[in-house]
Amino acid sequence: MPTALITGATAGIGAAFARRLASDGFDLVLLARDKVRLENTARELHETYAVRTEVLVADLATDEGLAAAEDRCRAGLDLLVNNAGFGNKGLWLDVPLADELALLRVHCEAVLRLTHAVLPGMLERGRGGVINVSSMSAYAVRGTYGAGKAWVIKFSQGVQHDLARRPGADRVRVMALAPGFVRTEFHERAGMDTSGIPDFLWLDADEVAATALRDLRRGVPVSIPGAQYKALAGLSRLVPARVTERIGSRTGRSYD
Ligand SMILES: NC(=O)c1ccc[n+]([C@@H]2O[C@H](COP(=O)([O-])OP(=O)(O)OC[C@H]3O[C@@H](n4cnc5c(N)ncnc54)[C@H](OP(=O)(O)O)[C@@H]3O)[C@@H](O)[C@H]2O)c1
């Protein structure tokens, strides 16, 4: 059975990946901080889909958490989904520096280190995939969050280009996933008021995960789920940058 490790597997997009991959027959390594929630998720997935589930309690904003996750990646995986993430509450300078640094650790350092740890084994076996969860915020101007998510896209593209220069790496893929607004626990946890976001902009987490896995199989470098967001991404190339930057930096960014 192939094995996938999903970071942030207990809620939202990560939980959707876990359900989808389990239904596709993957054994799972589920990573997050909340042990009880991880164990409940693992049991439910095992009982529903008859796959093996392993839990890894780790905080990816800490040295110990990052080292434990790297060790599991080095032990061998068929798929890594770097999904764990969160938003900080507030505009730049209102957010404590320690929280911004923790965000960069989880969104960037963890993505870099786990990708670095997992790829040698995948190259040795000649197959494997890495999905790095970015965001449509990468295309907007949206504080440290958007800047980090832009790095995730450029990083994933860079790694994929370098892989293409290695013989025997054509079945190893690294893809960025850039969803728009998805109904998960993210916004409530970040204290964001989402009442002004129109219905048509909301995506379903299960559809996001299904689209990402299909795009990974097809070799798409950056997966953008949803026709509305594909259209917006195209439109943003035609509209002056100052307009898209202003809209992008404000939409969904009022805090309770
Ligand atoms: N929802 C959206 O609109 C949206 C849009 C674009 C991109 N994204 C991105 O999608 C990813 C998943 O977000 P989501 O919306 O599914 O959020 P969510 O529902 O809040 O789930 C976040 C998951 O990440 C885990 N997590 C958070 N901090 C962690 C840490 N320090 N170490 C390990 N695990 C941690 C959480 O579990 P514990 O709390 O137990 O650790 C949870 O399992 C994030 O990278 C986010 O930036 C979300």
mmCIF file of C-alpha atoms and ligand atoms in Angstrom:
data_model
loop_
_atom_site.group_PDB
_atom_site.id
_atom_site.type_symbol
_atom_site.label_atom_id
_atom_site.label_comp_id
_atom_site.label_asym_id
_atom_site.label_seq_id
_atom_site.Cartn_x
_atom_site.Cartn_y
_atom_site.Cartn_z
ATOM 1 C CA MET A 1 0.000 0.000 0.000
ATOM 2 C CA PRO A 2 1.334 3.502 -0.745
ATOM 3 C CA THR A 3 1.788 5.785 2.277
ATOM 4 C CA ALA A 4 1.015 9.507 2.547
ATOM 5 C CA LEU A 5 1.960 11.937 5.315
ATOM 6 C CA ILE A 6 -0.374 14.912 5.733
ATOM 7 C CA THR A 7 0.526 17.806 8.012
ATOM 8 C CA GLY A 8 -2.477 19.512 9.612
ATOM 9 C CA ALA A 9 -4.555 16.389 8.974
ATOM 10 C CA THR A 10 -7.206 16.874 11.664
ATOM 11 C CA ALA A 11 -9.219 19.755 10.190
ATOM 12 C CA GLY A 12 -10.206 21.528 6.991
ATOM 13 C CA ILE A 13 -8.168 20.868 3.847
ATOM 14 C CA GLY A 14 -5.789 18.403 5.545
ATOM 15 C CA ALA A 15 -8.676 16.292 6.832
ATOM 16 C CA ALA A 16 -10.180 16.327 3.327
ATOM 17 C CA PHE A 17 -6.881 15.049 1.887
ATOM 18 C CA ALA A 18 -6.843 12.325 4.555
ATOM 19 C CA ARG A 19 -10.386 11.141 3.662
ATOM 20 C CA ARG A 20 -9.707 11.190 -0.065
ATOM 21 C CA LEU A 21 -6.357 9.412 0.149
ATOM 22 C CA ALA A 22 -7.758 6.786 2.538
ATOM 23 C CA SER A 23 -10.610 6.120 0.113
ATOM 24 C CA ASP A 24 -7.986 5.742 -2.640
ATOM 25 C CA GLY A 25 -6.235 3.067 -0.516
ATOM 26 C CA PHE A 26 -3.313 5.038 0.943
ATOM 27 C CA ASP A 27 -1.987 4.214 4.407
ATOM 28 C CA LEU A 28 -1.724 7.482 6.325
ATOM 29 C CA VAL A 29 0.612 9.324 8.662
ATOM 30 C CA LEU A 30 -1.436 12.095 10.264
ATOM 31 C CA LEU A 31 0.439 15.039 11.795
ATOM 32 C CA ALA A 32 -0.892 17.874 13.994
ATOM 33 C CA ARG A 33 -0.480 19.163 17.578
ATOM 34 C CA ASP A 34 -3.704 17.979 19.237
ATOM 35 C CA LYS A 35 -3.088 14.326 20.233
ATOM 36 C CA VAL A 36 -6.674 13.410 21.136
ATOM 37 C CA ARG A 37 -8.034 14.828 17.907
ATOM 38 C CA LEU A 38 -5.331 13.051 15.904
ATOM 39 C CA GLU A 39 -6.137 9.704 17.525
ATOM 40 C CA ASN A 40 -9.876 10.144 16.907
ATOM 41 C CA THR A 41 -9.250 11.060 13.259
ATOM 42 C CA ALA A 42 -6.907 8.078 12.820
ATOM 43 C CA ARG A 43 -9.437 5.655 14.344
ATOM 44 C CA GLU A 44 -12.320 6.951 12.215
ATOM 45 C CA LEU A 45 -10.305 6.701 8.992
ATOM 46 C CA HIS A 46 -9.078 3.195 9.864
ATOM 47 C CA GLU A 47 -12.611 2.011 10.651
ATOM 48 C CA THR A 48 -14.160 3.599 7.548
ATOM 49 C CA TYR A 49 -11.546 2.773 4.916
ATOM 50 C CA ALA A 50 -9.593 -0.200 6.417
ATOM 51 C CA VAL A 51 -6.239 1.546 5.885
ATOM 52 C CA ARG A 52 -3.350 1.757 8.349
ATOM 53 C CA THR A 53 -3.174 5.066 10.194
ATOM 54 C CA GLU A 54 -0.213 6.352 12.178
ATOM 55 C CA VAL A 55 -0.264 9.540 14.271
ATOM 56 C CA LEU A 56 2.583 11.999 14.661
ATOM 57 C CA VAL A 57 2.030 14.610 17.355
ATOM 58 C CA ALA A 58 4.266 17.508 16.344
ATOM 59 C CA ASP A 59 4.261 21.296 16.466
ATOM 60 C CA LEU A 60 5.924 22.424 13.239
ATOM 61 C CA ALA A 61 6.812 25.764 14.822
ATOM 62 C CA THR A 62 9.293 23.984 17.138
ATOM 63 C CA ASP A 63 12.712 22.363 16.587
ATOM 64 C CA GLU A 64 11.515 19.044 18.077
ATOM 65 C CA GLY A 65 8.378 18.967 15.931
ATOM 66 C CA LEU A 66 10.301 19.712 12.746
ATOM 67 C CA ALA A 67 12.953 17.076 13.536
ATOM 68 C CA ALA A 68 10.311 14.397 14.248
ATOM 69 C CA ALA A 69 8.522 15.168 10.981
ATOM 70 C CA GLU A 70 11.802 15.081 9.019
ATOM 71 C CA ASP A 71 12.660 11.673 10.511
ATOM 72 C CA ARG A 72 9.294 10.260 9.385
ATOM 73 C CA CYS A 73 9.808 11.693 5.882
ATOM 74 C CA ARG A 74 13.270 10.082 5.643
ATOM 75 C CA ALA A 75 11.790 6.704 6.641
ATOM 76 C CA GLY A 76 9.998 6.666 3.260
ATOM 77 C CA LEU A 77 6.731 7.992 1.835
ATOM 78 C CA ASP A 78 4.910 7.921 -1.480
ATOM 79 C CA LEU A 79 3.171 11.271 -0.970
ATOM 80 C CA LEU A 80 3.810 14.255 1.304
ATOM 81 C CA VAL A 81 1.151 16.941 1.745
ATOM 82 C CA ASN A 82 2.626 20.029 3.409
ATOM 83 C CA ASN A 83 -0.680 21.530 4.480
ATOM 84 C CA ALA A 84 -0.485 22.679 8.148
ATOM 85 C CA GLY A 85 -1.024 26.390 8.528
ATOM 86 C CA PHE A 86 -2.829 29.223 10.214
ATOM 87 C CA GLY A 87 -3.412 32.948 9.957
ATOM 88 C CA ASN A 88 -2.364 35.554 12.495
ATOM 89 C CA LYS A 89 -5.014 37.952 13.738
ATOM 90 C CA GLY A 90 -4.394 41.524 12.690
ATOM 91 C CA LEU A 91 -2.565 43.823 10.332
ATOM 92 C CA TRP A 92 1.219 44.101 10.113
ATOM 93 C CA LEU A 93 2.750 45.536 13.335
ATOM 94 C CA ASP A 94 -0.403 44.610 15.302
ATOM 95 C CA VAL A 95 0.701 40.957 15.253
ATOM 96 C CA PRO A 96 3.458 40.034 17.749
ATOM 97 C CA LEU A 97 6.757 39.312 15.995
ATOM 98 C CA ALA A 98 6.969 35.865 17.616
ATOM 99 C CA ASP A 99 3.665 34.905 15.929
ATOM 100 C CA GLU A 100 4.905 36.083 12.511
ATOM 101 C CA LEU A 101 8.095 34.044 12.961
ATOM 102 C CA ALA A 102 6.054 30.973 13.972
ATOM 103 C CA LEU A 103 3.938 31.426 10.840
ATOM 104 C CA LEU A 104 7.028 31.527 8.612
ATOM 105 C CA ARG A 105 8.374 28.413 10.336
ATOM 106 C CA VAL A 106 5.195 26.413 9.720
ATOM 107 C CA HIS A 107 4.446 27.779 6.226
ATOM 108 C CA CYS A 108 8.006 27.980 4.841
ATOM 109 C CA GLU A 109 10.679 26.302 6.965
ATOM 110 C CA ALA A 110 8.603 23.147 7.496
ATOM 111 C CA VAL A 111 7.790 22.979 3.762
ATOM 112 C CA LEU A 112 11.476 23.378 2.859
ATOM 113 C CA ARG A 113 12.759 20.872 5.420
ATOM 114 C CA LEU A 114 10.156 18.147 4.876
ATOM 115 C CA THR A 115 10.502 18.395 1.081
ATOM 116 C CA HIS A 116 14.280 18.140 1.524
ATOM 117 C CA ALA A 117 13.899 15.111 3.802
ATOM 118 C CA VAL A 118 11.430 13.190 1.615
ATOM 119 C CA LEU A 119 12.767 13.681 -1.929
ATOM 120 C CA PRO A 120 15.961 11.531 -1.786
ATOM 121 C CA GLY A 121 13.886 8.418 -0.971
ATOM 122 C CA MET A 122 11.380 9.218 -3.729
ATOM 123 C CA LEU A 123 14.206 9.721 -6.247
ATOM 124 C CA GLU A 124 15.764 6.419 -5.202
ATOM 125 C CA ARG A 125 12.445 4.604 -5.812
ATOM 126 C CA GLY A 126 11.792 6.639 -8.973
ATOM 127 C CA ARG A 127 8.316 7.801 -7.937
ATOM 128 C CA GLY A 128 6.511 10.028 -5.446
ATOM 129 C CA GLY A 129 4.729 13.323 -4.990
ATOM 130 C CA VAL A 130 4.818 16.427 -2.806
ATOM 131 C CA ILE A 131 1.903 18.865 -2.554
ATOM 132 C CA ASN A 132 2.755 22.176 -0.907
ATOM 133 C CA VAL A 133 -0.369 24.085 0.126
ATOM 134 C CA SER A 134 -0.067 27.746 -0.818
ATOM 135 C CA SER A 135 -3.030 30.092 -1.345
ATOM 136 C CA MET A 136 -4.534 32.581 -3.784
ATOM 137 C CA SER A 137 -3.161 35.093 -1.241
ATOM 138 C CA ALA A 138 0.181 34.460 -2.917
ATOM 139 C CA TYR A 139 -1.094 36.510 -5.855
ATOM 140 C CA ALA A 140 -2.388 39.317 -3.619
ATOM 141 C CA VAL A 141 -0.540 41.599 -1.211
ATOM 142 C CA ARG A 142 -1.488 40.197 2.156
ATOM 143 C CA GLY A 143 1.050 40.691 4.929
ATOM 144 C CA THR A 144 3.419 37.976 6.072
ATOM 145 C CA TYR A 145 0.815 35.313 5.244
ATOM 146 C CA GLY A 146 0.637 36.213 1.538
ATOM 147 C CA ALA A 147 4.404 36.694 1.302
ATOM 148 C CA GLY A 148 5.019 33.237 2.779
ATOM 149 C CA LYS A 149 2.467 31.635 0.462
ATOM 150 C CA ALA A 150 4.137 33.325 -2.555
ATOM 151 C CA TRP A 151 7.399 31.702 -1.436
ATOM 152 C CA VAL A 152 5.651 28.293 -1.356
ATOM 153 C CA ILE A 153 4.688 28.658 -5.029
ATOM 154 C CA LYS A 154 8.123 29.836 -6.200
ATOM 155 C CA PHE A 155 9.862 27.195 -4.063
ATOM 156 C CA SER A 156 7.715 24.344 -5.433
ATOM 157 C CA GLN A 157 8.222 25.503 -9.028
ATOM 158 C CA GLY A 158 11.972 25.812 -8.449
ATOM 159 C CA VAL A 159 12.264 22.307 -6.995
ATOM 160 C CA GLN A 160 10.193 20.825 -9.845
ATOM 161 C CA HIS A 161 12.421 22.519 -12.441
ATOM 162 C CA ASP A 162 15.569 21.214 -10.758
ATOM 163 C CA LEU A 163 14.069 17.713 -10.549
ATOM 164 C CA ALA A 164 13.463 17.794 -14.302
ATOM 165 C CA ARG A 165 17.239 17.992 -14.769
ATOM 166 C CA ARG A 166 17.818 14.728 -12.864
ATOM 167 C CA PRO A 167 17.741 11.468 -14.813
ATOM 168 C CA GLY A 168 15.038 9.073 -13.591
ATOM 169 C CA ALA A 169 13.049 11.772 -11.809
ATOM 170 C CA ASP A 170 10.184 12.031 -14.309
ATOM 171 C CA ARG A 171 7.769 10.198 -11.959
ATOM 172 C CA VAL A 172 8.617 12.401 -8.971
ATOM 173 C CA ARG A 173 6.440 15.514 -8.819
ATOM 174 C CA VAL A 174 6.330 18.614 -6.655
ATOM 175 C CA MET A 175 3.231 20.790 -6.973
ATOM 176 C CA ALA A 176 1.932 23.925 -5.248
ATOM 177 C CA LEU A 177 -1.782 24.124 -4.449
ATOM 178 C CA ALA A 178 -3.324 27.610 -4.378
ATOM 179 C CA PRO A 179 -6.917 27.558 -3.104
ATOM 180 C CA GLY A 180 -9.089 30.622 -2.600
ATOM 181 C CA PHE A 181 -11.459 30.816 0.387
ATOM 182 C CA VAL A 182 -12.255 27.329 1.718
ATOM 183 C CA ARG A 183 -14.780 26.621 4.468
ATOM 184 C CA THR A 184 -12.607 25.260 7.308
ATOM 185 C CA GLU A 185 -11.674 26.262 10.856
ATOM 186 C CA PHE A 186 -8.977 28.621 9.528
ATOM 187 C CA HIS A 187 -10.859 31.939 9.601
ATOM 188 C CA GLU A 188 -12.423 31.453 13.022
ATOM 189 C CA ARG A 189 -9.061 30.440 14.477
ATOM 190 C CA ALA A 190 -7.509 33.593 12.969
ATOM 191 C CA GLY A 191 -10.310 35.811 14.297
ATOM 192 C CA MET A 192 -11.294 36.891 10.778
ATOM 193 C CA ASP A 193 -14.744 38.282 10.003
ATOM 194 C CA THR A 194 -15.749 36.492 6.793
ATOM 195 C CA SER A 195 -19.303 37.890 6.542
ATOM 196 C CA GLY A 196 -18.338 40.133 3.590
ATOM 197 C CA ILE A 197 -17.017 37.290 1.430
ATOM 198 C CA PRO A 198 -19.580 36.445 -1.274
ATOM 199 C CA ASP A 199 -20.860 32.874 -1.519
ATOM 200 C CA PHE A 200 -19.428 32.271 -4.977
ATOM 201 C CA LEU A 201 -15.881 32.654 -3.604
ATOM 202 C CA TRP A 202 -16.195 29.767 -1.124
ATOM 203 C CA LEU A 203 -14.727 26.389 -2.040
ATOM 204 C CA ASP A 204 -15.436 22.979 -0.534
ATOM 205 C CA ALA A 205 -12.408 21.299 1.116
ATOM 206 C CA ASP A 206 -13.188 17.857 -0.368
ATOM 207 C CA GLU A 207 -13.313 19.325 -3.876
ATOM 208 C CA VAL A 208 -10.042 21.173 -3.275
ATOM 209 C CA ALA A 209 -8.308 17.927 -2.247
ATOM 210 C CA ALA A 210 -9.783 15.978 -5.190
ATOM 211 C CA THR A 211 -8.704 18.667 -7.680
ATOM 212 C CA ALA A 212 -5.196 18.791 -6.214
ATOM 213 C CA LEU A 213 -4.688 15.026 -6.472
ATOM 214 C CA ARG A 214 -5.970 15.013 -10.058
ATOM 215 C CA ASP A 215 -3.677 17.920 -10.974
ATOM 216 C CA LEU A 216 -0.687 16.182 -9.360
ATOM 217 C CA ARG A 217 -1.317 13.098 -11.540
ATOM 218 C CA ARG A 218 -1.515 15.347 -14.616
ATOM 219 C CA GLY A 219 1.768 17.120 -13.798
ATOM 220 C CA VAL A 220 0.205 20.554 -13.234
ATOM 221 C CA PRO A 221 2.845 22.796 -11.545
ATOM 222 C CA VAL A 222 0.405 25.054 -9.635
ATOM 223 C CA SER A 223 -3.104 23.751 -8.968
ATOM 224 C CA ILE A 224 -5.831 26.407 -8.682
ATOM 225 C CA PRO A 225 -9.152 24.750 -7.745
ATOM 226 C CA GLY A 226 -12.447 26.283 -8.884
ATOM 227 C CA ALA A 227 -13.473 27.934 -12.167
ATOM 228 C CA GLN A 228 -14.039 31.256 -10.369
ATOM 229 C CA TYR A 229 -10.433 31.385 -9.152
ATOM 230 C CA LYS A 230 -8.991 30.284 -12.494
ATOM 231 C CA ALA A 231 -10.941 33.189 -14.047
ATOM 232 C CA LEU A 232 -9.763 35.612 -11.337
ATOM 233 C CA ALA A 233 -6.147 34.525 -11.813
ATOM 234 C CA GLY A 234 -6.502 35.217 -15.569
ATOM 235 C CA LEU A 235 -8.278 38.532 -14.973
ATOM 236 C CA SER A 236 -5.595 39.720 -12.554
ATOM 237 C CA ARG A 237 -3.128 39.751 -15.446
ATOM 238 C CA LEU A 238 -5.318 42.305 -17.274
ATOM 239 C CA VAL A 239 -6.163 44.645 -14.371
ATOM 240 C CA PRO A 240 -3.572 47.173 -13.070
ATOM 241 C CA ALA A 241 -1.565 45.755 -10.144
ATOM 242 C CA ARG A 242 -2.568 48.571 -7.766
ATOM 243 C CA VAL A 243 -6.250 47.568 -8.135
ATOM 244 C CA THR A 244 -5.724 43.849 -7.474
ATOM 245 C CA GLU A 245 -3.319 44.637 -4.612
ATOM 246 C CA ARG A 246 -5.883 46.883 -2.922
ATOM 247 C CA ILE A 247 -8.746 44.378 -3.275
ATOM 248 C CA GLY A 248 -6.539 41.412 -2.360
ATOM 249 C CA SER A 249 -5.097 43.053 0.741
ATOM 250 C CA ARG A 250 -8.572 43.866 2.148
ATOM 251 C CA THR A 251 -10.962 41.041 1.205
ATOM 252 C CA GLY A 252 -11.686 38.904 4.287
ATOM 253 C CA ARG A 253 -9.152 40.830 6.375
ATOM 254 C CA SER A 254 -11.357 42.541 8.914
ATOM 255 C CA TYR A 255 -10.722 41.198 12.392
ATOM 256 C CA ASP A 256 -13.238 40.732 15.220
HETATM 257 N N1 LIG B 1 -9.233 27.931 4.525
HETATM 258 C C1 LIG B 1 -8.847 28.732 3.552
HETATM 259 O O1 LIG B 1 -9.614 29.613 3.094
HETATM 260 C C2 LIG B 1 -7.476 28.562 2.948
HETATM 261 C C3 LIG B 1 -7.245 29.166 1.690
HETATM 262 C C4 LIG B 1 -6.003 29.033 1.096
HETATM 263 C C5 LIG B 1 -5.007 28.304 1.726
HETATM 264 N N2 LIG B 1 -5.246 27.743 2.953
HETATM 265 C C6 LIG B 1 -4.147 26.986 3.578
HETATM 266 O O2 LIG B 1 -4.572 25.654 3.732
HETATM 267 C C7 LIG B 1 -3.867 25.028 4.795
HETATM 268 C C8 LIG B 1 -4.851 24.334 5.712
HETATM 269 O O3 LIG B 1 -5.727 25.311 6.264
HETATM 270 P P1 LIG B 1 -7.211 25.004 6.720
HETATM 271 O O4 LIG B 1 -8.046 26.069 6.156
HETATM 272 O O5 LIG B 1 -7.552 23.588 6.462
HETATM 273 O O6 LIG B 1 -7.062 25.294 8.307
HETATM 274 P P2 LIG B 1 -7.702 24.579 9.590
HETATM 275 O O7 LIG B 1 -9.059 24.050 9.315
HETATM 276 O O8 LIG B 1 -7.546 25.593 10.689
HETATM 277 O O9 LIG B 1 -6.703 23.338 9.870
HETATM 278 C C9 LIG B 1 -5.359 23.566 10.186
HETATM 279 C C10 LIG B 1 -4.650 22.247 10.505
HETATM 280 O O10 LIG B 1 -3.247 22.542 10.713
HETATM 281 C C11 LIG B 1 -2.832 22.052 12.007
HETATM 282 N N3 LIG B 1 -1.793 22.958 12.515
HETATM 283 C C12 LIG B 1 -1.898 24.286 12.741
HETATM 284 N N4 LIG B 1 -0.744 24.768 13.244
HETATM 285 C C13 LIG B 1 0.108 23.715 13.331
HETATM 286 C C14 LIG B 1 1.448 23.562 13.792
HETATM 287 N N5 LIG B 1 2.141 24.589 14.339
HETATM 288 N N6 LIG B 1 2.040 22.349 13.726
HETATM 289 C C15 LIG B 1 1.343 21.291 13.233
HETATM 290 N N7 LIG B 1 0.071 21.367 12.791
HETATM 291 C C16 LIG B 1 -0.545 22.560 12.854
HETATM 292 C C17 LIG B 1 -4.145 22.028 12.836
HETATM 293 O O11 LIG B 1 -4.148 21.079 13.908
HETATM 294 P P3 LIG B 1 -3.611 21.434 15.407
HETATM 295 O O12 LIG B 1 -4.216 22.749 15.778
HETATM 296 O O13 LIG B 1 -4.033 20.283 16.259
HETATM 297 O O14 LIG B 1 -2.104 21.496 15.297
HETATM 298 C C18 LIG B 1 -5.144 21.575 11.773
HETATM 299 O O15 LIG B 1 -5.087 20.170 11.606
HETATM 300 C C19 LIG B 1 -3.052 26.155 5.458
HETATM 301 O O16 LIG B 1 -1.731 26.091 5.012
HETATM 302 C C20 LIG B 1 -3.736 27.427 4.978
HETATM 303 O O17 LIG B 1 -2.854 28.514 4.981
HETATM 304 C C21 LIG B 1 -6.466 27.848 3.578
#
